[in-house]
Amino acid sequence: MASFKPTKIQVYPKLGEKVTQDTLYWKNYKAPVQIKEFGAITNIDFSPVAPHNFAVTAFTRVHIYGPFSQEPVKTFTRFKDTAYSGRFRSDGQLFVAGCEDSVVRLFDVSGKVALRMFKGHTKAVHVTDFTSDRYQILTGSDDYTCRLWDIPNATELTTYQEHTDYIRCGVTSKLNRDLFITGSYDHTLKVFDARADKSVMTMDHGQPVESLLLYPSEGLLISAGGRYVKVWDLLKGGQPLVSLKNHHKTVTCLCLSSNGQRLLSASLDRHVKVYNTTNYKVVHNFDYAASILSLALAPDDESIVVGMTNGILSIKHRKSLEESKEISGQQKRRPSYRVFVKGKNYVPKQDDYLVSKPVKQHLAKYDKQLKKFNVSKALDTALEVYIIFIYNPEITVAVIKELDRRGTLKNALAGRDEQGLSHLLNFLIGNMVDPRFAPVLVTAADMILDIYQSVIGQSPVVDRQLLRLQELLEREIDYQQDLVEVLGMLDTMFASSLPRKEVPCSGISRSNGLTQGEASTTRPQIQAT
């Protein structure tokens, strides 16, 4: 008796993501180092000078970490309440941070006690930054005001109260000490000039603004709020250029890569998206375990640091060239392979007695049903596999193909109730237009219509699915016809663009293609009698 052959599951080519230069670049990071902080991490800022330490603002303290340290090298704890927006000055020597108690504190990076305390706001200060001349500080608060402070004299220089809601983000110009931009929960962005007594430009983001970012040239401004990331042209009076909606929840922070050609946005949906700044298409995506509140990139993109709502600080370091080569070399060398092929080429001697161990054949559930000739149950089992693992329809298609080969597909499809027929139609709707499965599923759909045409109109559920299947097929036929037309156009264009070459035909008779000599010898001759 011949043994039962299990159903062969055809392996189709994977329709995965394309491996691009961006994929290789952004995947070349080590496994993340995770550090637990005391609370949600609201801000991360890298020092602009070597060795590029970074400041992490979380709860009532600010930790400063070295580029490769897992313990803080410096801690500022002189905050009476939650600290916000810890920032380095451009020379890396001073550090400023806001607080829930409305006081702005200025620290020397090498000390512990605050050098200056700026008092004037009446509510929490969420925005702090240094101006480009290093002698002034910008602050923004929940009291709807933004202020400029003089560092040497510890005095307030200017106050602007134009926003009508909390100010939660701001950025200063690195090219002009008098220019700065603020973003508020009143949905507006305002550009200020310290030489004027009011804002010089206003833009409407349409959502509460969470983060702002200036391009290095400072001709373009990027704002994040709600699910949107928007790009504005400041040189054209704040004209909107691009509106991106690639996140599912609020976008919380933005940053640029070291060369300015890639934009990164992080969101409460636990994703970090990488955009190409030429066409603003997503070129890569990072996934994290919790909602993201802060994001920063080290100079030369050596590290990606992410702060999350659960207090976890995630640090990814770029692999060195030697580590990348070592890993690729380890992937090529597989010393365990010798263990698996050991004795493979051994030739038994004449007197050796061969002891064969019977190999037990493990069959899948649908194969067990096929072995018992329960064709309807075999198809039901294959559909259950599809329902549980919806991303893997190859098994169900393979079972349908095997039933068709045996000539029992019609029997397996017949005799189904409303629920069983609904499962079948759902599978067809989801996979019918896939070119890998279409040849098999078209046959099955044709049989279903032949079997159940007499009961059409008796079940509203089945009727709706049949209409969906009809619309799907009509749409696919229209696509195919459009593609055939485009293909014809392309063929015509390619044919007209090819240079015409004349075929040399010297010495060939136009009448029958024979040479003159052959023509004269083969022509019948008439002799006079």
Short mmCIF file of C-alpha atoms in Angstrom, two decimals:
data_model
loop_
_atom_site.label_atom_id
_atom_site.label_comp_id
_atom_site.label_asym_id
_atom_site.label_seq_id
_atom_site.Cartn_x
_atom_site.Cartn_y
_atom_site.Cartn_z
CA MET A 1 0.00 0.00 0.00
CA ALA A 2 1.42 3.39 -1.00
CA SER A 3 2.04 5.88 1.80
CA PHE A 4 0.00 9.09 1.96
CA LYS A 5 1.75 12.11 0.49
CA PRO A 6 1.09 15.33 2.45
CA THR A 7 -0.18 18.43 0.70
CA LYS A 8 2.65 20.40 -0.84
CA ILE A 9 2.53 24.05 0.26
CA GLN A 10 3.90 26.14 -2.56
CA VAL A 11 6.47 28.73 -1.54
CA TYR A 12 5.70 32.09 -3.14
CA PRO A 13 8.13 34.99 -3.42
CA LYS A 14 7.87 37.29 -0.42
CA LEU A 15 6.41 40.70 -1.07
CA GLY A 16 8.53 42.34 1.63
CA GLU A 17 10.06 45.77 1.93
CA LYS A 18 12.74 46.82 -0.49
CA VAL A 19 16.25 46.94 0.84
CA THR A 20 17.42 50.49 0.17
CA GLN A 21 20.43 52.49 1.28
CA ASP A 22 18.27 54.06 4.00
CA THR A 23 17.27 50.63 5.29
CA LEU A 24 20.89 49.55 5.54
CA TYR A 25 21.92 52.85 7.15
CA TRP A 26 19.21 53.02 9.82
CA LYS A 27 19.37 49.31 10.65
CA ASN A 28 23.09 49.50 11.36
CA TYR A 29 22.56 50.08 15.09
CA LYS A 30 23.25 47.78 18.02
CA ALA A 31 20.59 46.42 20.33
CA PRO A 32 19.23 49.28 22.48
CA VAL A 33 20.56 50.02 25.95
CA GLN A 34 17.62 50.73 28.25
CA ILE A 35 17.85 52.85 31.40
CA LYS A 36 15.01 53.37 33.86
CA GLU A 37 14.43 56.99 34.88
CA PHE A 38 12.31 58.35 37.74
CA GLY A 39 9.45 59.52 35.53
CA ALA A 40 8.33 60.31 32.01
CA ILE A 41 11.22 61.67 29.91
CA THR A 42 10.09 64.99 28.46
CA ASN A 43 13.28 66.25 26.80
CA ILE A 44 16.67 65.04 25.51
CA ASP A 45 19.40 67.40 24.31
CA PHE A 46 22.93 66.67 23.06
CA SER A 47 25.85 68.91 23.91
CA PRO A 48 27.22 70.55 20.74
CA VAL A 49 30.85 70.04 21.85
CA ALA A 50 32.80 66.79 22.21
CA PRO A 51 32.39 64.28 23.77
CA HIS A 52 28.72 65.12 23.07
CA ASN A 53 27.13 64.24 26.39
CA PHE A 54 23.34 64.38 26.45
CA ALA A 55 20.96 65.77 29.04
CA VAL A 56 17.82 63.83 29.98
CA THR A 57 15.00 65.76 31.66
CA ALA A 58 12.73 63.49 33.68
CA PHE A 59 10.57 64.25 36.72
CA THR A 60 12.36 66.52 39.24
CA ARG A 61 15.90 66.09 37.93
CA VAL A 62 18.13 66.35 34.91
CA HIS A 63 20.72 63.61 34.28
CA ILE A 64 23.71 64.13 31.98
CA TYR A 65 25.02 60.93 30.38
CA GLY A 66 28.26 60.33 28.54
CA PRO A 67 28.10 58.98 24.98
CA PHE A 68 28.61 55.37 26.11
CA SER A 69 27.87 55.52 29.85
CA GLN A 70 24.92 53.75 31.42
CA GLU A 71 25.17 55.81 34.61
CA PRO A 72 24.76 59.60 34.73
CA VAL A 73 28.02 61.53 34.88
CA LYS A 74 26.21 64.55 36.30
CA THR A 75 22.88 65.17 38.01
CA PHE A 76 20.99 68.40 38.66
CA THR A 77 18.38 67.98 41.39
CA ARG A 78 17.78 71.59 42.49
CA PHE A 79 14.18 71.52 41.28
CA LYS A 80 11.23 71.80 43.64
CA ASP A 81 8.86 70.30 41.08
CA THR A 82 8.91 68.66 37.63
CA ALA A 83 11.72 69.95 35.40
CA TYR A 84 11.26 70.70 31.70
CA SER A 85 13.32 71.43 28.58
CA GLY A 86 16.93 71.04 29.75
CA ARG A 87 19.16 72.62 27.07
CA PHE A 88 22.90 73.14 26.50
CA ARG A 89 24.41 76.40 25.32
CA SER A 90 26.32 76.29 22.01
CA ASP A 91 29.69 76.19 23.87
CA GLY A 92 28.51 73.33 26.10
CA GLN A 93 29.44 75.19 29.32
CA LEU A 94 26.03 76.39 30.51
CA PHE A 95 22.75 74.58 30.89
CA VAL A 96 19.22 75.93 31.33
CA ALA A 97 15.97 74.25 32.39
CA GLY A 98 12.40 75.27 33.18
CA CYS A 99 10.25 73.96 35.99
CA GLU A 100 6.67 73.46 37.10
CA ASP A 101 7.23 76.09 39.83
CA SER A 102 7.63 78.80 37.09
CA VAL A 103 11.34 79.43 37.89
CA VAL A 104 14.00 79.14 35.17
CA ARG A 105 17.37 77.89 36.41
CA LEU A 106 20.76 78.36 34.78
CA PHE A 107 23.56 75.90 35.67
CA ASP A 108 27.26 75.60 35.05
CA VAL A 109 27.81 72.13 33.58
CA SER A 110 30.83 71.63 35.86
CA GLY A 111 28.93 72.74 39.01
CA LYS A 112 25.81 71.76 40.91
CA VAL A 113 24.26 74.96 42.26
CA ALA A 114 22.20 77.19 39.95
CA LEU A 115 24.16 80.23 38.74
CA ARG A 116 21.03 82.24 37.98
CA MET A 117 17.33 81.91 38.77
CA PHE A 118 14.96 83.85 36.52
CA LYS A 119 11.61 84.63 38.15
CA GLY A 120 8.75 86.31 36.33
CA HIS A 121 6.51 83.61 34.89
CA THR A 122 3.40 82.72 36.86
CA LYS A 123 2.95 79.14 35.63
CA ALA A 124 5.05 76.16 34.51
CA VAL A 125 7.87 76.92 32.04
CA HIS A 126 8.00 74.24 29.31
CA VAL A 127 10.27 76.04 26.81
CA THR A 128 13.87 77.19 27.32
CA ASP A 129 16.65 77.90 24.82
CA PHE A 130 19.73 80.07 24.35
CA THR A 131 19.98 82.73 21.66
CA SER A 132 22.83 82.59 19.15
CA ASP A 133 24.87 85.31 20.93
CA ARG A 134 24.94 83.10 24.09
CA TYR A 135 23.96 86.00 26.37
CA GLN A 136 20.17 85.70 26.32
CA ILE A 137 17.62 83.01 27.16
CA LEU A 138 14.20 82.42 25.57
CA THR A 139 11.45 80.97 27.77
CA GLY A 140 7.83 79.99 27.10
CA SER A 141 5.24 79.25 29.75
CA ASP A 142 1.73 78.04 30.48
CA ASP A 143 0.90 81.65 31.43
CA TYR A 144 0.64 82.31 27.62
CA THR A 145 3.80 84.48 27.60
CA CYS A 146 7.24 84.09 26.09
CA ARG A 147 10.14 86.13 27.48
CA LEU A 148 13.73 87.03 26.75
CA TRP A 149 16.18 87.17 29.67
CA ASP A 150 19.65 88.74 29.94
CA ILE A 151 22.14 86.27 31.47
CA PRO A 152 24.84 88.66 32.81
CA ASN A 153 22.33 90.92 34.60
CA ALA A 154 19.72 88.19 35.35
CA THR A 155 16.99 90.56 34.19
CA GLU A 156 13.97 90.27 31.93
CA LEU A 157 14.40 92.05 28.59
CA THR A 158 11.11 91.56 26.72
CA THR A 159 7.72 89.93 27.27
CA TYR A 160 5.31 88.88 24.50
CA GLN A 161 1.75 87.85 25.31
CA GLU A 162 0.13 87.03 21.99
CA HIS A 163 -0.73 83.37 22.40
CA THR A 164 -4.10 82.41 23.88
CA ASP A 165 -3.09 79.01 25.25
CA TYR A 166 -0.11 77.14 26.70
CA ILE A 167 3.24 77.63 24.96
CA ARG A 168 4.81 74.19 24.75
CA CYS A 169 7.60 74.55 22.16
CA GLY A 170 9.98 77.11 20.79
CA VAL A 171 13.20 77.48 18.84
CA THR A 172 15.76 80.27 18.46
CA SER A 173 17.58 81.24 15.27
CA LYS A 174 21.23 80.21 15.08
CA LEU A 175 21.93 82.90 12.45
CA ASN A 176 20.17 85.90 14.00
CA ARG A 177 20.15 86.49 17.75
CA ASP A 178 16.92 88.53 17.60
CA LEU A 179 14.71 85.93 15.89
CA PHE A 180 12.81 83.16 17.64
CA ILE A 181 9.65 81.11 16.99
CA THR A 182 7.10 79.73 19.45
CA GLY A 183 4.33 77.15 19.12
CA SER A 184 1.23 76.99 21.28
CA TYR A 185 -1.81 74.91 22.06
CA ASP A 186 -3.86 77.68 20.43
CA HIS A 187 -2.78 76.01 17.11
CA THR A 188 -0.56 78.93 16.03
CA LEU A 189 3.13 79.43 15.32
CA LYS A 190 4.50 82.93 15.82
CA VAL A 191 7.78 84.38 14.59
CA PHE A 192 9.17 87.13 16.83
CA ASP A 193 11.89 89.72 16.29
CA ALA A 194 13.30 91.08 19.56
CA ARG A 195 13.66 94.48 17.89
CA ALA A 196 9.89 94.69 17.35
CA ASP A 197 7.20 94.90 20.02
CA LYS A 198 4.98 92.21 18.47
CA SER A 199 5.20 89.08 16.30
CA VAL A 200 6.21 89.53 12.67
CA MET A 201 4.60 86.37 11.26
CA THR A 202 1.81 84.00 12.30
CA MET A 203 0.96 80.55 10.91
CA ASP A 204 -1.95 78.25 11.76
CA HIS A 205 -0.99 74.61 12.27
CA GLY A 206 -4.58 73.52 12.85
CA GLN A 207 -3.71 71.37 15.89
CA PRO A 208 -2.06 72.02 19.30
CA VAL A 209 1.63 72.48 18.45
CA GLU A 210 3.99 70.08 20.28
CA SER A 211 7.37 70.61 18.60
CA LEU A 212 9.23 73.01 16.30
CA LEU A 213 12.37 72.57 14.22
CA LEU A 214 14.33 74.91 11.96
CA TYR A 215 16.35 73.74 8.98
CA PRO A 216 20.06 74.66 9.14
CA SER A 217 19.50 77.27 6.40
CA GLU A 218 16.51 78.57 8.45
CA GLY A 219 14.46 79.07 5.32
CA LEU A 220 12.10 76.23 6.26
CA LEU A 221 10.29 75.56 9.54
CA ILE A 222 8.82 72.20 10.61
CA SER A 223 5.97 71.98 13.11
CA ALA A 224 4.41 68.93 14.76
CA GLY A 225 0.99 68.78 16.38
CA GLY A 226 -1.85 66.30 16.43
CA ARG A 227 -1.15 63.63 13.82
CA TYR A 228 0.37 66.17 11.43
CA VAL A 229 3.90 67.23 10.58
CA LYS A 230 3.92 70.41 8.47
CA VAL A 231 6.67 72.24 6.60
CA TRP A 232 6.52 76.03 6.20
CA ASP A 233 8.49 78.33 3.90
CA LEU A 234 9.54 81.31 6.00
CA LEU A 235 11.04 83.11 3.01
CA LYS A 236 7.59 83.21 1.40
CA GLY A 237 5.80 84.64 4.41
CA GLY A 238 5.08 81.33 6.14
CA GLN A 239 3.56 79.57 3.14
CA PRO A 240 2.73 75.89 3.88
CA LEU A 241 4.68 73.49 1.67
CA VAL A 242 3.95 69.96 2.88
CA SER A 243 1.52 68.35 5.33
CA LEU A 244 2.45 64.81 6.46
CA LYS A 245 0.05 62.45 8.20
CA ASN A 246 1.91 59.19 8.77
CA HIS A 247 1.33 58.71 12.50
CA HIS A 248 -1.77 57.31 14.19
CA LYS A 249 -1.47 59.43 17.35
CA THR A 250 -0.06 62.79 18.42
CA VAL A 251 3.44 63.61 17.12
CA THR A 252 5.49 64.76 20.11
CA CYS A 253 9.01 65.59 18.85
CA LEU A 254 11.14 66.21 15.76
CA CYS A 255 14.84 66.15 14.87
CA LEU A 256 17.09 66.26 11.81
CA SER A 257 19.92 63.92 10.86
CA SER A 258 23.47 65.26 10.92
CA ASN A 259 23.51 66.03 7.17
CA GLY A 260 20.03 67.57 7.21
CA GLN A 261 18.74 65.18 4.53
CA ARG A 262 16.56 63.05 6.83
CA LEU A 263 13.80 64.20 9.16
CA LEU A 264 12.75 62.08 12.17
CA SER A 265 9.40 62.35 13.93
CA ALA A 266 8.30 60.46 17.06
CA SER A 267 4.78 59.93 18.29
CA LEU A 268 2.58 58.51 21.02
CA ASP A 269 1.85 55.61 18.62
CA ARG A 270 5.31 54.19 19.60
CA HIS A 271 6.85 54.80 16.17
CA VAL A 272 9.73 56.91 14.90
CA LYS A 273 9.40 57.76 11.21
CA VAL A 274 12.36 58.73 9.03
CA TYR A 275 11.54 61.01 6.05
CA ASN A 276 13.55 61.96 3.00
CA THR A 277 13.63 65.78 3.05
CA THR A 278 13.65 65.88 -0.76
CA ASN A 279 10.21 64.33 -1.32
CA TYR A 280 9.08 63.81 2.32
CA LYS A 281 8.41 60.11 1.86
CA VAL A 282 8.93 57.68 4.73
CA VAL A 283 12.15 55.74 4.14
CA HIS A 284 12.41 53.89 7.46
CA ASN A 285 10.50 53.18 10.66
CA PHE A 286 11.53 52.36 14.25
CA ASP A 287 9.21 50.63 16.73
CA TYR A 288 9.37 51.09 20.50
CA ALA A 289 7.64 49.51 23.48
CA ALA A 290 5.86 52.61 24.80
CA SER A 291 4.64 56.03 23.72
CA ILE A 292 7.50 58.40 22.86
CA LEU A 293 7.82 61.87 24.37
CA SER A 294 11.36 62.89 23.36
CA LEU A 295 13.90 62.07 20.66
CA ALA A 296 17.45 63.17 19.87
CA LEU A 297 20.21 62.23 17.42
CA ALA A 298 23.89 62.43 18.28
CA PRO A 299 26.26 64.28 15.91
CA ASP A 300 27.07 62.11 12.85
CA ASP A 301 24.04 59.98 13.82
CA GLU A 302 26.23 57.92 16.15
CA SER A 303 23.36 57.36 18.61
CA ILE A 304 19.58 57.51 18.65
CA VAL A 305 18.19 58.36 22.10
CA VAL A 306 14.47 58.04 22.80
CA GLY A 307 12.55 58.88 26.00
CA MET A 308 9.21 57.23 26.71
CA THR A 309 6.18 57.79 28.92
CA ASN A 310 7.03 54.80 31.13
CA GLY A 311 10.37 56.36 32.14
CA ILE A 312 12.51 54.13 29.93
CA LEU A 313 15.46 55.76 28.15
CA SER A 314 16.40 53.80 25.02
CA ILE A 315 19.89 54.36 23.54
CA LYS A 316 20.95 52.80 20.24
CA HIS A 317 24.63 53.10 19.26
CA ARG A 318 25.82 52.75 15.69
CA LYS A 319 27.89 49.68 14.92
CA SER A 320 31.53 50.31 14.13
CA LEU A 321 33.02 49.14 10.84
CA GLU A 322 34.87 46.30 12.59
CA GLU A 323 31.69 45.10 14.33
CA SER A 324 29.75 45.13 11.06
CA LYS A 325 32.48 43.08 9.36
CA GLU A 326 32.67 40.70 12.32
CA ILE A 327 28.92 40.11 12.28
CA SER A 328 28.88 39.54 8.52
CA GLY A 329 31.80 37.14 8.91
CA GLN A 330 29.97 35.24 11.63
CA GLN A 331 26.96 34.93 9.37
CA LYS A 332 29.10 33.42 6.64
CA ARG A 333 30.92 30.98 8.94
CA ARG A 334 28.67 28.26 10.29
CA PRO A 335 30.88 25.81 12.18
CA SER A 336 27.86 23.80 13.30
CA TYR A 337 27.30 22.76 9.68
CA ARG A 338 30.05 20.13 10.04
CA VAL A 339 28.07 18.49 12.84
CA PHE A 340 25.00 18.06 10.66
CA VAL A 341 26.89 16.50 7.70
CA LYS A 342 29.05 14.25 9.84
CA GLY A 343 29.00 10.73 8.40
CA LYS A 344 27.04 11.79 5.34
CA ASN A 345 29.61 10.37 2.91
CA TYR A 346 30.37 7.27 4.96
CA VAL A 347 30.28 4.11 2.81
CA PRO A 348 29.16 0.90 4.64
CA LYS A 349 31.41 -2.14 4.44
CA GLN A 350 30.34 -5.48 3.07
CA ASP A 351 29.75 -7.15 6.46
CA ASP A 352 28.00 -4.17 8.06
CA TYR A 353 24.42 -4.64 9.22
CA LEU A 354 22.23 -1.61 8.52
CA VAL A 355 19.68 -0.77 11.21
CA SER A 356 17.08 1.60 9.81
CA LYS A 357 14.92 3.65 12.15
CA PRO A 358 11.37 4.15 10.92
CA VAL A 359 10.56 7.82 10.43
CA LYS A 360 7.17 8.76 11.79
CA GLN A 361 5.22 10.98 9.46
CA HIS A 362 3.53 13.92 11.15
CA LEU A 363 0.53 15.13 9.22
CA ALA A 364 -1.24 18.45 9.53
CA LYS A 365 -4.91 18.44 10.50
CA TYR A 366 -6.10 19.08 6.94
CA ASP A 367 -3.86 16.25 5.66
CA LYS A 368 -5.37 13.87 8.23
CA GLN A 369 -8.83 14.75 6.93
CA LEU A 370 -7.68 14.29 3.32
CA LYS A 371 -6.26 10.89 4.23
CA LYS A 372 -9.70 9.91 5.51
CA PHE A 373 -11.32 11.38 2.35
CA ASN A 374 -13.23 13.94 4.46
CA VAL A 375 -12.82 16.62 1.81
CA SER A 376 -15.31 19.09 3.30
CA LYS A 377 -13.69 18.91 6.75
CA ALA A 378 -10.24 19.27 5.18
CA LEU A 379 -11.32 22.56 3.56
CA ASP A 380 -12.90 23.73 6.83
CA THR A 381 -9.64 23.04 8.66
CA ALA A 382 -7.65 24.96 6.06
CA LEU A 383 -10.04 27.91 6.41
CA GLU A 384 -9.61 27.82 10.21
CA VAL A 385 -5.86 28.10 9.69
CA TYR A 386 -6.47 31.17 7.52
CA ILE A 387 -8.76 32.77 10.09
CA ILE A 388 -6.21 32.29 12.90
CA PHE A 389 -3.15 33.20 10.79
CA ILE A 390 -4.68 35.67 8.36
CA TYR A 391 -1.28 36.63 7.00
CA ASN A 392 -0.66 33.12 5.64
CA PRO A 393 -3.25 32.15 2.96
CA GLU A 394 -0.83 29.83 1.15
CA ILE A 395 -2.04 26.78 3.14
CA THR A 396 -5.71 27.30 2.25
CA VAL A 397 -4.86 27.84 -1.42
CA ALA A 398 -2.71 24.69 -1.43
CA VAL A 399 -5.60 22.61 0.01
CA ILE A 400 -8.04 24.02 -2.58
CA LYS A 401 -5.54 23.21 -5.34
CA GLU A 402 -5.12 19.63 -4.03
CA LEU A 403 -8.89 19.13 -3.86
CA ASP A 404 -9.22 20.40 -7.45
CA ARG A 405 -6.47 18.01 -8.55
CA ARG A 406 -8.36 15.10 -6.98
CA GLY A 407 -11.62 16.20 -8.61
CA THR A 408 -13.36 16.58 -5.23
CA LEU A 409 -13.38 20.39 -4.91
CA LYS A 410 -17.04 20.65 -5.90
CA ASN A 411 -18.02 18.15 -3.19
CA ALA A 412 -15.97 20.09 -0.59
CA LEU A 413 -17.65 23.37 -1.50
CA ALA A 414 -21.23 22.03 -1.57
CA GLY A 415 -23.60 21.57 1.37
CA ARG A 416 -22.50 24.59 3.42
CA ASP A 417 -24.61 26.72 5.72
CA GLU A 418 -24.64 30.51 5.79
CA GLN A 419 -21.64 30.77 8.15
CA GLY A 420 -19.51 28.26 6.22
CA LEU A 421 -20.26 29.95 2.89
CA SER A 422 -19.52 33.35 4.44
CA HIS A 423 -16.05 32.17 5.55
CA LEU A 424 -15.34 30.95 2.01
CA LEU A 425 -16.46 34.20 0.39
CA ASN A 426 -14.41 36.24 2.87
CA PHE A 427 -11.32 34.28 1.88
CA LEU A 428 -12.04 34.81 -1.83
CA ILE A 429 -12.60 38.57 -1.35
CA GLY A 430 -9.32 38.91 0.54
CA ASN A 431 -7.14 36.95 -1.90
CA MET A 432 -8.89 36.71 -5.27
CA VAL A 433 -6.99 39.56 -6.94
CA ASP A 434 -3.59 38.40 -5.67
CA PRO A 435 -1.81 37.25 -8.84
CA ARG A 436 -0.17 34.40 -6.91
CA PHE A 437 -3.52 32.83 -5.96
CA ALA A 438 -5.85 33.99 -8.75
CA PRO A 439 -5.55 30.86 -11.02
CA VAL A 440 -6.69 28.58 -8.18
CA LEU A 441 -9.30 30.83 -6.58
CA VAL A 442 -11.04 31.77 -9.84
CA THR A 443 -11.88 28.08 -10.35
CA ALA A 444 -13.22 27.82 -6.79
CA ALA A 445 -15.33 30.99 -7.18
CA ASP A 446 -16.79 29.67 -10.43
CA MET A 447 -17.84 26.45 -8.70
CA ILE A 448 -19.38 28.32 -5.74
CA LEU A 449 -21.55 30.39 -8.09
CA ASP A 450 -22.69 27.25 -9.94
CA ILE A 451 -23.55 25.42 -6.71
CA TYR A 452 -25.30 28.22 -4.81
CA GLN A 453 -26.96 30.21 -7.63
CA SER A 454 -30.37 28.81 -6.63
CA VAL A 455 -30.15 30.20 -3.06
CA ILE A 456 -29.00 33.72 -3.98
CA GLY A 457 -31.35 36.24 -2.37
CA GLN A 458 -32.13 34.13 0.70
CA SER A 459 -29.28 35.43 2.91
CA PRO A 460 -28.48 39.17 3.15
CA VAL A 461 -24.97 38.39 4.48
CA VAL A 462 -24.09 36.16 1.52
CA ASP A 463 -25.69 38.58 -0.94
CA ARG A 464 -23.57 41.48 0.35
CA GLN A 465 -20.41 39.40 0.04
CA LEU A 466 -21.27 38.34 -3.50
CA LEU A 467 -21.80 41.99 -4.43
CA ARG A 468 -18.42 42.88 -2.88
CA LEU A 469 -16.81 40.07 -4.86
CA GLN A 470 -18.45 41.32 -8.05
CA GLU A 471 -17.27 44.90 -7.45
CA LEU A 472 -13.77 43.64 -6.67
CA LEU A 473 -13.56 41.65 -9.89
CA GLU A 474 -14.97 44.50 -12.01
CA ARG A 475 -12.45 46.90 -10.52
CA GLU A 476 -9.60 44.46 -11.13
CA ILE A 477 -10.71 43.93 -14.75
CA ASP A 478 -10.72 47.72 -15.26
CA TYR A 479 -7.18 47.89 -13.80
CA GLN A 480 -6.02 45.13 -16.13
CA GLN A 481 -7.53 46.85 -19.16
CA ASP A 482 -5.85 50.14 -18.20
CA LEU A 483 -2.55 48.31 -17.79
CA VAL A 484 -2.90 46.69 -21.21
CA GLU A 485 -3.53 50.12 -22.74
CA VAL A 486 -0.48 51.57 -20.97
CA LEU A 487 1.58 48.61 -22.14
CA GLY A 488 0.48 49.26 -25.73
CA MET A 489 1.47 52.93 -25.40
CA LEU A 490 4.87 51.97 -24.02
CA ASP A 491 5.45 49.45 -26.81
CA THR A 492 4.65 52.15 -29.38
CA MET A 493 6.99 54.63 -27.67
CA PHE A 494 9.83 52.12 -27.46
CA ALA A 495 9.33 51.04 -31.07
CA SER A 496 9.40 54.65 -32.32
CA SER A 497 12.48 55.49 -30.25
CA LEU A 498 14.57 52.64 -31.68
CA PRO A 499 16.78 53.66 -34.62
CA ARG A 500 15.80 52.14 -37.95
CA LYS A 501 18.41 49.94 -39.55
CA GLU A 502 18.43 49.14 -43.26
CA VAL A 503 19.22 45.53 -44.10
CA PRO A 504 21.76 45.29 -46.93
CA CYS A 505 20.29 43.38 -49.91
CA SER A 506 22.85 43.77 -52.67
CA GLY A 507 22.65 41.18 -55.42
CA ILE A 508 19.21 39.90 -54.39
CA SER A 509 16.39 39.70 -56.91
CA ARG A 510 13.25 41.56 -55.85
CA SER A 511 11.02 39.03 -57.58
CA ASN A 512 11.85 35.86 -55.73
CA GLY A 513 14.83 36.59 -53.48
CA LEU A 514 17.30 34.66 -55.66
CA THR A 515 20.56 36.00 -56.95
CA GLN A 516 20.82 36.98 -60.56
CA GLY A 517 22.90 33.90 -61.39
CA GLU A 518 20.43 31.53 -59.76
CA ALA A 519 17.52 33.27 -61.44
CA SER A 520 19.05 32.88 -64.87
CA THR A 521 19.82 29.19 -64.40
CA THR A 522 16.45 28.27 -63.02
CA ARG A 523 14.37 30.18 -65.59
CA PRO A 524 12.75 27.65 -68.01
CA GLN A 525 14.11 27.88 -71.53
CA ILE A 526 12.03 27.45 -74.69
CA GLN A 527 13.73 25.82 -77.64
CA ALA A 528 12.55 26.29 -81.19
CA THR A 529 11.75 23.12 -82.99
#
